[in-house]
PDB file of C-alpha atoms in Angstrom:
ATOM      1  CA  UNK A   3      -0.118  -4.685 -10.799  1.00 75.00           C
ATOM      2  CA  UNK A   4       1.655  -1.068 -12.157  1.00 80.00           C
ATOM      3  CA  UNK A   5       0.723   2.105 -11.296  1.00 89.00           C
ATOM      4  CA  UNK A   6       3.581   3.423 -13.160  1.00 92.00           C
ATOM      5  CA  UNK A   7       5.280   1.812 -16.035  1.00 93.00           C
ATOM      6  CA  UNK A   8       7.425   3.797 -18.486  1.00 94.00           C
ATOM      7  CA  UNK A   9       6.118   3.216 -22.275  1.00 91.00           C
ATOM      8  CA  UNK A  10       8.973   1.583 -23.572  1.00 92.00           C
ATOM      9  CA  UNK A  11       8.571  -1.309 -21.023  1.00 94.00           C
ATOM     10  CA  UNK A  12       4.834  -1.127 -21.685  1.00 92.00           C
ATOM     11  CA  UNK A  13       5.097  -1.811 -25.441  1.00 93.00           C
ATOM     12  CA  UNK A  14       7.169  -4.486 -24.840  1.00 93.00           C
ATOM     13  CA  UNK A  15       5.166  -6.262 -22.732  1.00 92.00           C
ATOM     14  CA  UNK A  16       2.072  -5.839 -24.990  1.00 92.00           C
ATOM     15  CA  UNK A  17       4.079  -6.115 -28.069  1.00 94.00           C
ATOM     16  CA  UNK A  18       3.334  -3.803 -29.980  1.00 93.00           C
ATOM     17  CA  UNK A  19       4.982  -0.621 -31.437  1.00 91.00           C
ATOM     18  CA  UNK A  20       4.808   2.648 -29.515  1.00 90.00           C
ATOM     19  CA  UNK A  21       1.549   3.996 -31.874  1.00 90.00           C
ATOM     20  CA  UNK A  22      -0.045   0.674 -31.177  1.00 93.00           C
ATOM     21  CA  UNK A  23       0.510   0.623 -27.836  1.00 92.00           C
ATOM     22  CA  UNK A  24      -1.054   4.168 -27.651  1.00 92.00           C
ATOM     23  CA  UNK A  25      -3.998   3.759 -29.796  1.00 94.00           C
ATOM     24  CA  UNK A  26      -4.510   0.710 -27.440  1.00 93.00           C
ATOM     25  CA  UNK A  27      -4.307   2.448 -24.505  1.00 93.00           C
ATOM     26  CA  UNK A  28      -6.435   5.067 -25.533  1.00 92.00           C
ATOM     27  CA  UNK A  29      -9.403   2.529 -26.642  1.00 93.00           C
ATOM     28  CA  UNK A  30      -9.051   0.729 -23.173  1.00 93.00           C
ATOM     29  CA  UNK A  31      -9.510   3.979 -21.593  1.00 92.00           C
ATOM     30  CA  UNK A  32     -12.516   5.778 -23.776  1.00 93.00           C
ATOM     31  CA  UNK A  33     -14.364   1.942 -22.793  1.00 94.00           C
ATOM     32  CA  UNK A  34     -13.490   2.942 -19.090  1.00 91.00           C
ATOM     33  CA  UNK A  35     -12.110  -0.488 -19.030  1.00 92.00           C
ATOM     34  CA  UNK A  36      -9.028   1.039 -17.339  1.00 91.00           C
ATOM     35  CA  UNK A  37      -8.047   4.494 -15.903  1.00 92.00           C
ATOM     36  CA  UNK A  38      -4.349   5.925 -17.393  1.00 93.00           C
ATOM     37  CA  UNK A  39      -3.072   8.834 -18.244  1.00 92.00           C
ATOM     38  CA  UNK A  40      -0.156   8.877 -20.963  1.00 91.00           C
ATOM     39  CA  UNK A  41       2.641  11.717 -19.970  1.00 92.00           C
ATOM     40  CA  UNK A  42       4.450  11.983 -23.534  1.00 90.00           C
ATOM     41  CA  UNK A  43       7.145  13.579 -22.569  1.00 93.00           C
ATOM     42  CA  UNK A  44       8.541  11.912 -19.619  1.00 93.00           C
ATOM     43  CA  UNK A  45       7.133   8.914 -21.955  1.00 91.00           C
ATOM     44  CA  UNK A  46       5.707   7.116 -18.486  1.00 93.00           C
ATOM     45  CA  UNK A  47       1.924   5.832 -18.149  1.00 93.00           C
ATOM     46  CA  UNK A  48       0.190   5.926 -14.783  1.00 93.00           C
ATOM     47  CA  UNK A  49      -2.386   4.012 -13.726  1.00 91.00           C
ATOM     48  CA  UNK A  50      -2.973   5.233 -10.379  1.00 87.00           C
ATOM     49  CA  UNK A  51      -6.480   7.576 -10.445  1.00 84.00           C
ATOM     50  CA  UNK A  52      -5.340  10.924  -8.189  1.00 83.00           C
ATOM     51  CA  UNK A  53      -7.444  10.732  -4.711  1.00 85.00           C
ATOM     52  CA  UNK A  54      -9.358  13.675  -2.873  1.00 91.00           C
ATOM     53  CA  UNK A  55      -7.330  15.017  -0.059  1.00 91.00           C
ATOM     54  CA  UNK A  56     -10.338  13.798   1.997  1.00 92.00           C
ATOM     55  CA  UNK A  57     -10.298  10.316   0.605  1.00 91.00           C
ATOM     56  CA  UNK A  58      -6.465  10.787   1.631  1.00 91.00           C
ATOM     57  CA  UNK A  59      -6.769  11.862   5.109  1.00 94.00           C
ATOM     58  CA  UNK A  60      -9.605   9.484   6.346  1.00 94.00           C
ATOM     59  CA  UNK A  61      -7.395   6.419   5.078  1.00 93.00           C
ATOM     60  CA  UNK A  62      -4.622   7.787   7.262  1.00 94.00           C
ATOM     61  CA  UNK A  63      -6.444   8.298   9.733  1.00 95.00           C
ATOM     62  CA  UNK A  64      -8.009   4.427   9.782  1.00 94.00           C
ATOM     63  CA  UNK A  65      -4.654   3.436   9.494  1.00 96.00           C
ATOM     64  CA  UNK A  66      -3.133   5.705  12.991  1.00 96.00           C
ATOM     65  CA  UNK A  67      -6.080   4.831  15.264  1.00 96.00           C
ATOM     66  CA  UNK A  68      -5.578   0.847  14.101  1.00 96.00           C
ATOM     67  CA  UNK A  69      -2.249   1.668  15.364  1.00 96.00           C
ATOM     68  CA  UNK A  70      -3.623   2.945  18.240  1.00 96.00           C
ATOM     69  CA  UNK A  71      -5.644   0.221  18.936  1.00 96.00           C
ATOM     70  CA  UNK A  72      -2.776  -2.012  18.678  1.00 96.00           C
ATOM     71  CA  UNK A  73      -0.527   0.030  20.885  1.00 97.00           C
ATOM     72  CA  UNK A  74      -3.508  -0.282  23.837  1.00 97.00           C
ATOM     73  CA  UNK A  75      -3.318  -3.725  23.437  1.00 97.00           C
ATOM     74  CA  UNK A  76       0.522  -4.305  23.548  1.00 96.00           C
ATOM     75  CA  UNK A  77       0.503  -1.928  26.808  1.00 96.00           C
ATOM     76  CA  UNK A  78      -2.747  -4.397  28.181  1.00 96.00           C
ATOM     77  CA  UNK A  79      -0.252  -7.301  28.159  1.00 96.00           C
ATOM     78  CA  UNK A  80       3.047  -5.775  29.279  1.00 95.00           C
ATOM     79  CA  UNK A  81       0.972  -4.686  32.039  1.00 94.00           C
ATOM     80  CA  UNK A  82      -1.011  -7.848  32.719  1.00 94.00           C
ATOM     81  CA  UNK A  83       2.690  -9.253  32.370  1.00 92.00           C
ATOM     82  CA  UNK A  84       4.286  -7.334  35.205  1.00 91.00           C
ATOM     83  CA  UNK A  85       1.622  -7.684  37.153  1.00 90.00           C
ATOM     84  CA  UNK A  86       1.837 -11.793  37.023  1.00 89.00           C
ATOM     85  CA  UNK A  87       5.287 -11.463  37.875  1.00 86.00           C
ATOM     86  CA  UNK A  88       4.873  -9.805  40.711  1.00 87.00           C
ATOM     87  CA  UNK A  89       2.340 -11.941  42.359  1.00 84.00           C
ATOM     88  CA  UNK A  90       4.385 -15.729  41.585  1.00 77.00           C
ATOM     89  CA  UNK A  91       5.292 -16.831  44.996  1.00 70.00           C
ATOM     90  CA  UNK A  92       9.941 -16.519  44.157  1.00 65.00           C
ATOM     91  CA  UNK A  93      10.842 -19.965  45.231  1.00 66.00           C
ATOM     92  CA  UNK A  94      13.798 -19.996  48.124  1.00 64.00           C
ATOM     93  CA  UNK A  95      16.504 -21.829  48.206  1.00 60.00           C
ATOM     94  CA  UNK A  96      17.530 -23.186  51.663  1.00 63.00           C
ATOM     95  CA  UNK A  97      21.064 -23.628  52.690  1.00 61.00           C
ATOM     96  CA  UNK A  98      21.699 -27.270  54.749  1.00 57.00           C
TER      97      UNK A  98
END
């Protein structure tokens, strides 16, 4: 879906004309049916609601200590790999 869209684009994909398209979007968002924001001049509509920092940070940090998590894990099986290598009995070749 678009966060962003520039209006031109937008009325074309609805279309309708650019006062059409407005009205429209205004409607949907008075019925809180959608969330947008209509910057005239850059003539762009975003869809994207702005987050509290907070909201912000605690994603990010989810998303570094699944990392974390992950990086445990890969160093649990490089580990349990050397260590199986080490133990394998090496196989030796004798010379007749």
């Amino acid at each position: 879906y678009y966060t962003r869209i520039k209006f031109p684009r937008l009325t074309q994909l609805l279309d309708l004309d650019e006062e059409e398209t407005e009205k429209y979007i205004s409607e949907l968002v008075t019925a809180k049916t959608v969330y947008a924001k209509i910057d005239r001049p850059n003539r762009v509509v975003s869809f994207a609601k702005t987050r509290a920092p907070d909201e912000v940070l605690n994603e990010w940090s989810g998303s570094v200590k699944g990392l974390l998590g992950l990086l445990e894990r890969i160093d649990h099986l490089i580990t349990k790999e050397e260590m199986m290598a080490r133990i394998q009995p090496t196989k030796e070749v004798k010379a007749n």
